[in-house]
Coordinates of C-alpha atoms and ligand atoms in Angstrom, one line a residue:
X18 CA -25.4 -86.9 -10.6
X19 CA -26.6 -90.1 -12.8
X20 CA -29.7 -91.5 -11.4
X21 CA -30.0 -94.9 -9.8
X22 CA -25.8 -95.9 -9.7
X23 CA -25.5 -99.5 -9.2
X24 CA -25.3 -103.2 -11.0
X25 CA -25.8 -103.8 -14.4
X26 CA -23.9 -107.1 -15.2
X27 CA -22.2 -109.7 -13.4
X28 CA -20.0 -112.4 -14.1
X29 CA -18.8 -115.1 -11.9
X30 CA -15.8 -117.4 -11.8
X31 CA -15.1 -120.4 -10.0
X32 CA -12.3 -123.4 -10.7
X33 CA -13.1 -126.3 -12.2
X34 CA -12.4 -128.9 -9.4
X35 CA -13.5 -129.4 -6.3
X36 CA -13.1 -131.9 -2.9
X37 CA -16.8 -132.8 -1.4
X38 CA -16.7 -131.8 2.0
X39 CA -18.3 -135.6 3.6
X40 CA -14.9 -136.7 2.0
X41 CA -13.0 -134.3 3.5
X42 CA -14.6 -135.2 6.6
X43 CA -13.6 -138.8 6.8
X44 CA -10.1 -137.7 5.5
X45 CA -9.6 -135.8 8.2
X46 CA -11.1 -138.2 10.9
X47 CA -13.4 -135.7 12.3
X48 CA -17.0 -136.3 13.4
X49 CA -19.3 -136.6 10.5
X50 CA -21.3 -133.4 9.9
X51 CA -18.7 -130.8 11.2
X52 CA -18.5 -129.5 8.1
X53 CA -21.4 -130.1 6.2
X54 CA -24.1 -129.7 9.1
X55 CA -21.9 -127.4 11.9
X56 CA -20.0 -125.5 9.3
X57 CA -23.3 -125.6 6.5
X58 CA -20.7 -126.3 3.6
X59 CA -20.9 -129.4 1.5
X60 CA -18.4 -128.8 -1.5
X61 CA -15.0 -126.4 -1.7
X62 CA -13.6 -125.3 -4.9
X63 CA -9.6 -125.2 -5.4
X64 CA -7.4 -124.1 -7.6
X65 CA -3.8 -126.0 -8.9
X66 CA -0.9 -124.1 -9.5
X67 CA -1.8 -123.0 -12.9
X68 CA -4.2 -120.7 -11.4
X69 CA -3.4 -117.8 -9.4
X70 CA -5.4 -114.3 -9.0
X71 CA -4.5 -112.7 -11.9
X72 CA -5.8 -115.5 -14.3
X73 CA -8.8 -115.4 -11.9
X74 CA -9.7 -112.2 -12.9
X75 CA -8.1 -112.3 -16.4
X76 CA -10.8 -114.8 -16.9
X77 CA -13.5 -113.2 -15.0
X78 CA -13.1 -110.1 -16.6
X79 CA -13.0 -111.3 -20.2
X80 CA -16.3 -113.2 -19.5
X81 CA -18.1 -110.1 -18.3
X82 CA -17.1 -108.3 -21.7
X83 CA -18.2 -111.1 -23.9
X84 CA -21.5 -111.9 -22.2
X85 CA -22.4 -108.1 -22.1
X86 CA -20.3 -107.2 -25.8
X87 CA -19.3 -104.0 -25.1
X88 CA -16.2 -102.5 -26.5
X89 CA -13.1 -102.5 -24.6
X90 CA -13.0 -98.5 -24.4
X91 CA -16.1 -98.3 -22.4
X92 CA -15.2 -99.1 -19.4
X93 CA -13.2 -95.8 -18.1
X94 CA -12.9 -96.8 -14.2
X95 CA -11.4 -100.4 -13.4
X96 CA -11.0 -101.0 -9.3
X97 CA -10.2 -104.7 -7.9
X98 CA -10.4 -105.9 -4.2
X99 CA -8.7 -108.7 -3.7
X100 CA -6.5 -110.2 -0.5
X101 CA -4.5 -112.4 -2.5
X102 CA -1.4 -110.7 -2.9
X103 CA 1.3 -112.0 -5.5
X104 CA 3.5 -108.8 -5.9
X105 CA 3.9 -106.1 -2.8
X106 CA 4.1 -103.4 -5.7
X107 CA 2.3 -104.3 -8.6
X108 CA -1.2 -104.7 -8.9
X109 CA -3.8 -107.1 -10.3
X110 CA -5.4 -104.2 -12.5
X111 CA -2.2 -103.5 -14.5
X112 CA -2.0 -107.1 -15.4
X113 CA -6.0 -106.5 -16.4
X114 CA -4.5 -103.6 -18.4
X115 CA -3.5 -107.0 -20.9
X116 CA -6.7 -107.3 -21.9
X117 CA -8.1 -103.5 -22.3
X118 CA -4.8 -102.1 -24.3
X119 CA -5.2 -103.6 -27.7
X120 CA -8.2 -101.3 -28.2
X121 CA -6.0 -98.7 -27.2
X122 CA -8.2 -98.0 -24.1
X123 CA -5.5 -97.2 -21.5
X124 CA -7.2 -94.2 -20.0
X125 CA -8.8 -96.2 -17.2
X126 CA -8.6 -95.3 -13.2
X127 CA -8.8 -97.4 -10.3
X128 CA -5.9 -99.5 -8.7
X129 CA -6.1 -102.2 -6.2
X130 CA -8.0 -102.3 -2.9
X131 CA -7.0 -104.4 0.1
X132 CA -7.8 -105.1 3.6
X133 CA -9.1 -109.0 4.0
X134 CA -12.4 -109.5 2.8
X135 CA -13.7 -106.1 2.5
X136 CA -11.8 -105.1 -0.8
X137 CA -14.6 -105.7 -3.4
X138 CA -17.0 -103.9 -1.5
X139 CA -14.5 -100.6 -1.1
X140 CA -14.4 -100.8 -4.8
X141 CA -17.6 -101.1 -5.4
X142 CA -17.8 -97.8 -3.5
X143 CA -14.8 -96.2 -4.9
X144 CA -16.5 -97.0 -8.5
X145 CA -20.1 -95.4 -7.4
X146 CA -18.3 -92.2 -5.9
X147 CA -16.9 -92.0 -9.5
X148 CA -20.1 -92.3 -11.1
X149 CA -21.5 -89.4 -8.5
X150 CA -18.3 -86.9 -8.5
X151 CA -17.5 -84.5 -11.5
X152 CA -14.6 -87.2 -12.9
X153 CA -16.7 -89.0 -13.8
X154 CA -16.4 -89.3 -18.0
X155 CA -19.6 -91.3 -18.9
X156 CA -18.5 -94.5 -19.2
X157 CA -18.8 -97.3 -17.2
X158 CA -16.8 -98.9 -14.2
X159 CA -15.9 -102.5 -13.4
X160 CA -15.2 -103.8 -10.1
X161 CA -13.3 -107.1 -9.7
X162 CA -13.3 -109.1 -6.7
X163 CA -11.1 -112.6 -5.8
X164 CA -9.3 -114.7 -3.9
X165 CA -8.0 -118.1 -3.8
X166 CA -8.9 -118.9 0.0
X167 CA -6.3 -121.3 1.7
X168 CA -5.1 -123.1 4.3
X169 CA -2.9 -124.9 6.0
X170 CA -3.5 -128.4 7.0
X171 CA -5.4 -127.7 9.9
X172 CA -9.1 -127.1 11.0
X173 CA -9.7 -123.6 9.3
X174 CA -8.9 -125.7 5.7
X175 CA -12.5 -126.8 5.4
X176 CA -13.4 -123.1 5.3
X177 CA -11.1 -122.2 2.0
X178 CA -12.7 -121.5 -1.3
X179 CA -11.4 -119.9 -5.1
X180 CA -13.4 -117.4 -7.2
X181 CA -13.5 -114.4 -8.4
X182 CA -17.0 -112.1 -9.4
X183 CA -16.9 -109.1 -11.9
X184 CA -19.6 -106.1 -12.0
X185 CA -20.6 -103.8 -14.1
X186 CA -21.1 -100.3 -12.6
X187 CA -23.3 -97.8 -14.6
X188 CA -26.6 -95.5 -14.2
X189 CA -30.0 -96.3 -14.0
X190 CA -28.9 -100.0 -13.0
X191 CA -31.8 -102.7 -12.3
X192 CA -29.5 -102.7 -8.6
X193 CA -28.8 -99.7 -7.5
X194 CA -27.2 -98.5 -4.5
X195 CA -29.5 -96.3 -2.2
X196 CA -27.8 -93.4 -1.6
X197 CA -26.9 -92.1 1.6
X198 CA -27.4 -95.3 3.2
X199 CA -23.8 -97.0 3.7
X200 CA -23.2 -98.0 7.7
X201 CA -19.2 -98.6 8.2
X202 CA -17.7 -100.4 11.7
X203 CA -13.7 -100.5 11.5
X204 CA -11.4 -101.3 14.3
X205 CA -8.2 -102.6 14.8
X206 CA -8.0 -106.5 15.8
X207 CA -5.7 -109.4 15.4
X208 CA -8.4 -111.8 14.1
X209 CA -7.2 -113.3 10.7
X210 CA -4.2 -111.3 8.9
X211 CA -1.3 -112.5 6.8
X212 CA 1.7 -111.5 8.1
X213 CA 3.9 -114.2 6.9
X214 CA 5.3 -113.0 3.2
X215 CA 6.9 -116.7 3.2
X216 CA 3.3 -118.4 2.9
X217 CA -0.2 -118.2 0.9
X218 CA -2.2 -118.6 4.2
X219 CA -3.0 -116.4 7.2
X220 CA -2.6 -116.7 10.9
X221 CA -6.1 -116.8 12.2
X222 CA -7.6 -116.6 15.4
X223 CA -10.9 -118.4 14.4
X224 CA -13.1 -117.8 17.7
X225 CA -11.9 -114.6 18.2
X226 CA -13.1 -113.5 14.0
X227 CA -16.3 -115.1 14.9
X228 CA -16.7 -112.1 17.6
X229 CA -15.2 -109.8 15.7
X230 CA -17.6 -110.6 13.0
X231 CA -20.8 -110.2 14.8
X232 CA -19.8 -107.2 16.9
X233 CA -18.8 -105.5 13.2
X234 CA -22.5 -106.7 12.1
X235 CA -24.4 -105.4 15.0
X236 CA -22.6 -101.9 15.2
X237 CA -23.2 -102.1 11.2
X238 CA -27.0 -102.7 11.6
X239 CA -27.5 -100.1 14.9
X240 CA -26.1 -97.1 12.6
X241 CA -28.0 -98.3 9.3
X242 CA -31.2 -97.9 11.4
X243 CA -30.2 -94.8 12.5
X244 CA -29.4 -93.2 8.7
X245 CA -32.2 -94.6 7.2
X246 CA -34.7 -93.3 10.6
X247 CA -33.3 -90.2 10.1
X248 CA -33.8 -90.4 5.9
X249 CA -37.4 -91.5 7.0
X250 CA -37.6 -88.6 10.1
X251 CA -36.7 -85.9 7.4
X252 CA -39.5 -87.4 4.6
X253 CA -42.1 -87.2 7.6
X254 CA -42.5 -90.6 7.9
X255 CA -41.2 -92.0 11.7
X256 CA -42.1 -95.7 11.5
X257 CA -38.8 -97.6 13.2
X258 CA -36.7 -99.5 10.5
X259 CA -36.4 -103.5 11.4
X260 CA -35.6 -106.6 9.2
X261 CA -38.7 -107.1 7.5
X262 CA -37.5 -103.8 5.6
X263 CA -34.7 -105.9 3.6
X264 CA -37.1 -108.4 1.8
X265 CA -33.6 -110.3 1.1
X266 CA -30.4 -110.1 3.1
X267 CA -26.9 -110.9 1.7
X268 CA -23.6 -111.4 4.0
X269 CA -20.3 -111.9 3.5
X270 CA -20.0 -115.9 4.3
X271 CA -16.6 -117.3 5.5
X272 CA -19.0 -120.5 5.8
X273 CA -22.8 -121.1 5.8
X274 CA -23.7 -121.6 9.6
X275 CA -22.2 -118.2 10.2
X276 CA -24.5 -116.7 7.9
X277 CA -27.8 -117.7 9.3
X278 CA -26.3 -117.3 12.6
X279 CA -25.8 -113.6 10.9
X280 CA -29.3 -113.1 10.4
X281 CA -30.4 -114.4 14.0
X282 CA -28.4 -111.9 14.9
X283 CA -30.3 -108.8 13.0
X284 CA -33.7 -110.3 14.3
X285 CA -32.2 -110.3 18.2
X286 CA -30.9 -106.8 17.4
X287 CA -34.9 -106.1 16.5
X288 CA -36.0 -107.4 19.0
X289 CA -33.9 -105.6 21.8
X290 CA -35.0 -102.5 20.3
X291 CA -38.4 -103.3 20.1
X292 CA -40.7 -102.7 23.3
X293 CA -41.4 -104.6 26.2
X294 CA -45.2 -105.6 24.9
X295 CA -44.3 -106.2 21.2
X296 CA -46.8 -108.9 20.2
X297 CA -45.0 -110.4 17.2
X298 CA -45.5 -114.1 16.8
X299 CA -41.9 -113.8 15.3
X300 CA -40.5 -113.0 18.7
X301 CA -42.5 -115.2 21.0
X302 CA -39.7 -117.8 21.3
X303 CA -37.5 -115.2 22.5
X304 CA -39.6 -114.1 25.2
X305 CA -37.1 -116.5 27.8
X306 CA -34.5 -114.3 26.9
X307 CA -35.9 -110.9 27.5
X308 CA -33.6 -108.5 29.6
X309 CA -30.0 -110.1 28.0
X310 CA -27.8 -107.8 26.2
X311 CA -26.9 -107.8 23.1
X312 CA -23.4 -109.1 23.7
X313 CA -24.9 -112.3 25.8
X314 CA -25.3 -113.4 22.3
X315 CA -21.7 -114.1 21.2
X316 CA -21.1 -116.6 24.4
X317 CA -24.7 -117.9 25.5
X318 CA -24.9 -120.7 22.9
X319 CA -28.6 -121.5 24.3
X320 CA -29.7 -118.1 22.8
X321 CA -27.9 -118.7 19.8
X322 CA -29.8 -121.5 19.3
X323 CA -32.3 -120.0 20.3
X324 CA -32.7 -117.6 17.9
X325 CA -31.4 -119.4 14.6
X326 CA -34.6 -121.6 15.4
X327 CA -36.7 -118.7 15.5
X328 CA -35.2 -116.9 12.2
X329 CA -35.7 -119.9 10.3
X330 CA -38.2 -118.9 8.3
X331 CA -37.3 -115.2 7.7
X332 CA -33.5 -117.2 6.9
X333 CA -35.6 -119.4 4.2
X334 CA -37.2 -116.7 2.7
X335 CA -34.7 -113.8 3.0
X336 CA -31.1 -115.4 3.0
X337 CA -31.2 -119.2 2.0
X338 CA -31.1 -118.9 -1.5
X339 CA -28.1 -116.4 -1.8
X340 CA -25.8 -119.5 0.1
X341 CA -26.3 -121.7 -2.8
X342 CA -22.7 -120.9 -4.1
X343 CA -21.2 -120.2 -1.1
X344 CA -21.8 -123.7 -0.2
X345 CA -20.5 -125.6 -3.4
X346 CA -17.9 -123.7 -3.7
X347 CA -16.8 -122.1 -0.3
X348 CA -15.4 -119.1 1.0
X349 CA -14.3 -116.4 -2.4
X350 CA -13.1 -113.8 0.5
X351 CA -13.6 -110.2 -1.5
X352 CA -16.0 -111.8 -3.6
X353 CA -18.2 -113.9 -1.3
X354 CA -20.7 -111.0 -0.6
X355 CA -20.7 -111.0 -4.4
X356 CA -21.0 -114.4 -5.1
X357 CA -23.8 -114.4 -2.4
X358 CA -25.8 -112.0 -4.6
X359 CA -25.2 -113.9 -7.7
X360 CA -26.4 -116.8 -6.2
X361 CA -29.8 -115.0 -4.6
X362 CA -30.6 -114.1 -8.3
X363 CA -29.7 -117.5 -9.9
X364 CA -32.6 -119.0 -7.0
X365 CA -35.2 -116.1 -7.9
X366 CA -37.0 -115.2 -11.0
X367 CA -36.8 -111.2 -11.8
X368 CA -40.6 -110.9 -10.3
X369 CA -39.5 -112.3 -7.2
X370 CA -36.9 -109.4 -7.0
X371 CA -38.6 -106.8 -8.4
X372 CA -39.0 -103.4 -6.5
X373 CA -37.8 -105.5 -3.2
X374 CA -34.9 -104.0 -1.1
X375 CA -31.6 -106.1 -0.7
X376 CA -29.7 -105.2 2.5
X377 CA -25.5 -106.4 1.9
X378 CA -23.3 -106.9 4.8
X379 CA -19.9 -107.0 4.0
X380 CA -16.9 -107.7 6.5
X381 CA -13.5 -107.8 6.6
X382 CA -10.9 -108.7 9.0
X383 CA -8.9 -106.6 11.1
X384 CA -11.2 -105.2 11.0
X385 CA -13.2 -103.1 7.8
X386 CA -17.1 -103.8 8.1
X387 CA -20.0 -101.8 6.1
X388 CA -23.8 -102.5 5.5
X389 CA -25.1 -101.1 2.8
X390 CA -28.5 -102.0 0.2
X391 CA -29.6 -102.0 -3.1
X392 CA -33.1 -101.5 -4.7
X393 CA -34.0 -104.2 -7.5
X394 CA -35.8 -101.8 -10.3
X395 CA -39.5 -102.6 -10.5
X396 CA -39.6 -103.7 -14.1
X397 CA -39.0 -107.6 -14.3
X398 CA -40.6 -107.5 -18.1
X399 CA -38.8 -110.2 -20.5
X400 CA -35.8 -108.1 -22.3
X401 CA -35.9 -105.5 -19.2
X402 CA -32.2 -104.6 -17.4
X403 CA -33.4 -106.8 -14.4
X404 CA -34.7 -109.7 -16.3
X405 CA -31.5 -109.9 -18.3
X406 CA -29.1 -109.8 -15.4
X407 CA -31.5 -112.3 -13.5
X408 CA -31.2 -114.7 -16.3
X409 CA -27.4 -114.4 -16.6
X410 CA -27.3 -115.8 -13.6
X411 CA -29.5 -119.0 -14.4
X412 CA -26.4 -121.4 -15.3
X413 CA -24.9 -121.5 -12.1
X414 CA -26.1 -124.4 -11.0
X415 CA -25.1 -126.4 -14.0
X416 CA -21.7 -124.9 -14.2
X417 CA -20.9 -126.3 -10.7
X418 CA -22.2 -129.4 -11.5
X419 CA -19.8 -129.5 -14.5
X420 CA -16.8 -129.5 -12.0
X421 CA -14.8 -132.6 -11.7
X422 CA -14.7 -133.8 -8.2
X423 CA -11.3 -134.7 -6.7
X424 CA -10.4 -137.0 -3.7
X425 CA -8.7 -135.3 -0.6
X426 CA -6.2 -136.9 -1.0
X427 CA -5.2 -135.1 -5.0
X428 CA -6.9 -131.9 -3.1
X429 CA -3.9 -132.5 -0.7
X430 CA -1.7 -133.3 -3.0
X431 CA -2.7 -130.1 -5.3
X432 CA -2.1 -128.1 -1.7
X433 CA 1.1 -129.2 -1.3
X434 CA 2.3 -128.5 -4.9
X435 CA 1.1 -125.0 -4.2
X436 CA 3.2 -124.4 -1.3
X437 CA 5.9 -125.6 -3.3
X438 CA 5.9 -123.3 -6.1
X439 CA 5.0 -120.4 -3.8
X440 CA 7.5 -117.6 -4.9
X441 CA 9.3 -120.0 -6.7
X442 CA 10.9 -118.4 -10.4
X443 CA 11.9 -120.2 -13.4
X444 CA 9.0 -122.8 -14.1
X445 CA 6.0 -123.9 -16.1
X446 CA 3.1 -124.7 -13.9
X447 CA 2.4 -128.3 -13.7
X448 CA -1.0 -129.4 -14.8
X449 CA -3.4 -130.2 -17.7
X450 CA -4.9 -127.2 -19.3
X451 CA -8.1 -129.4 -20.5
X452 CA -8.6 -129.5 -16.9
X453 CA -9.6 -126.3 -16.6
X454 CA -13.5 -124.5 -17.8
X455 CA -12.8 -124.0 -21.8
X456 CA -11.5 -119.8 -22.2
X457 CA -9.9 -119.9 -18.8
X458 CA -7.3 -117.7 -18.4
X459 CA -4.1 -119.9 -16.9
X460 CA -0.2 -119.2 -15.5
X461 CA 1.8 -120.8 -18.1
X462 CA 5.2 -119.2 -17.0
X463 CA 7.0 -117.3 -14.3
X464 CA 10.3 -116.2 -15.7
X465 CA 13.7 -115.7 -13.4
X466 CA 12.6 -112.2 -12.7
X467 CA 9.0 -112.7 -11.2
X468 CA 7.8 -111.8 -15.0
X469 CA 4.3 -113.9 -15.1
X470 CA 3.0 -115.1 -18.5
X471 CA -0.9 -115.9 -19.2
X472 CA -2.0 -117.7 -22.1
X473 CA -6.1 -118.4 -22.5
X474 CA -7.3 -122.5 -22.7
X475 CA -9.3 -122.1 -26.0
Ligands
CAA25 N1 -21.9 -132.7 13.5 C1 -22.5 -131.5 13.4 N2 -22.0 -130.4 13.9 C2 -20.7 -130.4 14.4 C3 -20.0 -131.6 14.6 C4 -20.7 -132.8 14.1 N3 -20.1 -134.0 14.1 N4 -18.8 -131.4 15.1 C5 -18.8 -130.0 15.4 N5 -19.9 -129.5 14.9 C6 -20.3 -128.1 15.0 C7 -19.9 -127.3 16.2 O1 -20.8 -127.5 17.3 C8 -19.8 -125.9 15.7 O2 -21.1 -125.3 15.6 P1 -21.6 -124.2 16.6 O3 -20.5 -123.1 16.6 O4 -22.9 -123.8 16.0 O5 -21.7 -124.9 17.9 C9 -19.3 -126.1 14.2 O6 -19.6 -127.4 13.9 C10 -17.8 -125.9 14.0 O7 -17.1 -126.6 15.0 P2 -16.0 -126.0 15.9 O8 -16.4 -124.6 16.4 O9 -15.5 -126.9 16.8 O10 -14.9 -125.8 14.7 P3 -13.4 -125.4 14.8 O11 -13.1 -124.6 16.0 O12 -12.6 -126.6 14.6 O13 -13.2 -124.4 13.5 C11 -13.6 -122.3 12.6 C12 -14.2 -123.6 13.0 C13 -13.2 -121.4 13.9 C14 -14.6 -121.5 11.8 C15 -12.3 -122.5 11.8 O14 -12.6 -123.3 10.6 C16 -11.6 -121.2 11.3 O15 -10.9 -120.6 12.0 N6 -11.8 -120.8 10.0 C17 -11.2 -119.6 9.4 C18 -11.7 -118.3 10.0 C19 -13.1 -118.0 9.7 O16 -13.7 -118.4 8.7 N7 -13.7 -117.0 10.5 C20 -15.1 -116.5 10.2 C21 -15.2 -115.1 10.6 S1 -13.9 -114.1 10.0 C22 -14.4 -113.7 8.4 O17 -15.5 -113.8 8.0 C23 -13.3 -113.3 7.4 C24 -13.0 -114.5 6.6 O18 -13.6 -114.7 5.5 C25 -11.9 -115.4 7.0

């Protein structure tokens, strides 16, 4: 099979508004700092009606094909992952189909993948196992991943987020997926699922995804270990595998506290399995704590704290930097764990990255949960595959500081015109089209039959 299988372009996509989370805090008459400091966000992006997930990824995907200029027909495997479901039957790739047909390119595979959050990453896998089976024609794959996260009027809002991430799957990639060394957890729980086909949000049982979360990340991490001992056992090497293998670590991030708590997590799990007389200045602080299980963790909220104090600086220096969208612009479900790894190479220069090992966590509810890891290429030279996709990366920042910033009361407002037009036929989204990033794909019509028309903001 092709060598190295992995990333070798991204895009990302977020909207062009957003509501500051300190506002949101006083709108709501909560204590200041719930969000910002106990939930780690300080900004959520949002879209307005003229935006829903198939002009997300319309827009995404066209960006990813002008920034890298390939032709349309080389892209022969197309997979999306997305949770934000507008039709029961059709999917978001056909209405992608829109922008690959006029080159005549309709011999494409891959359909839509869903279950919560985990969709992008199941594509991502669907596309590599493309790449490494004997369909595979020699062109590359694209895997799509959005959501426009929402709420209702309640205390999960704060937690919402819009934006969608596009990839470019091919061989000998400057990120490549190790092979043989994907760690799955499912199960079947009630902790965030949207049964209601009358409403964009889901019924969640917050406290009880937080759990569901951590016990996904821990059985996750516990087999990973295992594969990659065993990888290690069979090369003749038997050292034991612990976090200071992943020299960064990505997670999915529903917000940022949960994230770092993520990684406190991975270094308790360390140091459970590490023995009794492990000298590690690393662990010292955990030494009052010796003799817990590992399940003390997701109800003892002194060892919590505990052990995000201790992690801080393996959190600055593995794990800060891939939060810096995820903060500004919130949770992206499917394409969070994305975003998060767009983000770590925005905040890095391709030296930084080079040669180091990037373990990915990826979790969604109900539950679907994998970790997984890709190797950055050693070659950071100016011009080289790494160096290019690390610089693509660069104009994050300033493209969320280009977003206008909109009171909670219009982000209210903008929520409540989207539950009116939910499933609504006959009309012409409401809204300014200069309000939206310049070549941004936008709803401009949904006809009596459910028929959707996109038109592009020049
Ligand atoms: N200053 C500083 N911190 C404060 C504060 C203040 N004034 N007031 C509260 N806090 C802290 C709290 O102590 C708490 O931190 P700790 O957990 O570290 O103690 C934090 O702020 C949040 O406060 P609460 O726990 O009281 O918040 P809440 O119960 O009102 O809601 C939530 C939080 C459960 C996450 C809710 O927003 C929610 O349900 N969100 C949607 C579900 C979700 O995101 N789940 C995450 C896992 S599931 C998943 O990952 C899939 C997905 O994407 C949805």
């Amino acid at each position: 099979w092709p060598k190295d299988v992995g990333i070798l372009a991204l895009e990302v996509y977020f909207p062009a508004q957003y509501v500051d989370q300190t506002d949101l805090e006083k709108y709501n008459n909560v204590g200041a700092g719930k969000y910002t400091v106990g939930l780690g966000q300080t900004e959520m992006g949002f879209c307005s009606v003229q935006e829903d997930i198939n002009s997300l990824c319309l827009t995404v995907v066209q960006r990813l094909m002008e920034r890298t200029k390939l032709p349309w027909d080389s892209v022969g495997r197309l997979e999306v992952g997305t949770e934000t479901i507008i039709d029961k039957s059709k999917a978001v790739k056909t209405v992608l189909m829109e922008l690959f047909q006029d080159s005549g390119n309709t011999d494409i595979e891959g359909i839509d993948t869903t279950n919560a959050c985990y969709g992008g990453t199941a594509s991502l896998f669907n596309a590599a196992n493309w790449m490494e089976s004997s369909y595979w024609d020699g062109r590359y794959a694209m895997v799509v991943c959005g959501d426009i996260a929402v709420y209702p009027n309640d205390n999960t809002r704060p937690t919402g987020g819009a934006g969608a991430v596009a990839m470019l799957i091919g061989p000998n990639a400057p990120l490549a997926l190790e092979q043989g060394l994907r760690a799955t957890h499912m199960e079947n729980a009630y902790d965030f699922y949207k049964p209601n086909l009358a409403s964009e949000y889901p019924v969640v049982d917050g406290k009880l995804s937080i759990q569901c979360y951590f016990r996904a990340l821990d059985r996750c991490y516990a087999s990973y270990r295992h594969k990659i001992q065993n990888q290690r056992k069979q090369a003749g090497a038997n050292q034991p595998f612990t976090l200071d293998d992943f020299q960064f670590m990505i997670f999915h991030t529903p917000f940022c506290t949960m994230t770092q708590k993520s990684l406190a997590h991975l270094m308790l799990n360390d140091f459970l399995s590490a023995s009794s007389n492990t000298q590690s200045s690393l662990y010292k602080e955990l030494e009052a704590f010796r003799g817990l299980k590992l399940e003390d963790i997701y109800t003892n909220k002194n060892l919590e704290k505990a052990l995000v104090k201790a992690s801080l600086d393996i959190f600055k220096k593995k794990t800060k930097a891939s939060l810096y969208l995820a903060t500004r612009n919130g949770n992206t479900y499917t394409s969070s764990l994305y975003g998060c790894l767009a983000s770590l190479l925005s905040q890095h220069s391709a030296q930084d990255l080079a040669g180091s090992r990037i373990g990915a966590f990826s979790y969604g509810s109900g539950l679907a949960a994998s970790l997984f890891s890709f190797r950055v290429s050693q070659d950071a030279s100016p011009g080289s595959p790494l160096e290019k996709l690390v610089s693509s990366t660069s104009d994050l920042p300033k493209r969320l500081d280009s977003r206008k910033r909109m009171s909670p009361e219009e982000f209210t407002e903008i929520m409540n015109e989207r539950e009116h037009f939910y499933r609504k036929v006959n009309f012409s989204p409401p809204g300014d089209i200069n309000s939206l990033f310049p070549g941004t794909w936008y709803l401009e019509q949904v006809d009596q039959l459910h028929r959707r028309k996109y038109a592009r903001r020049p």
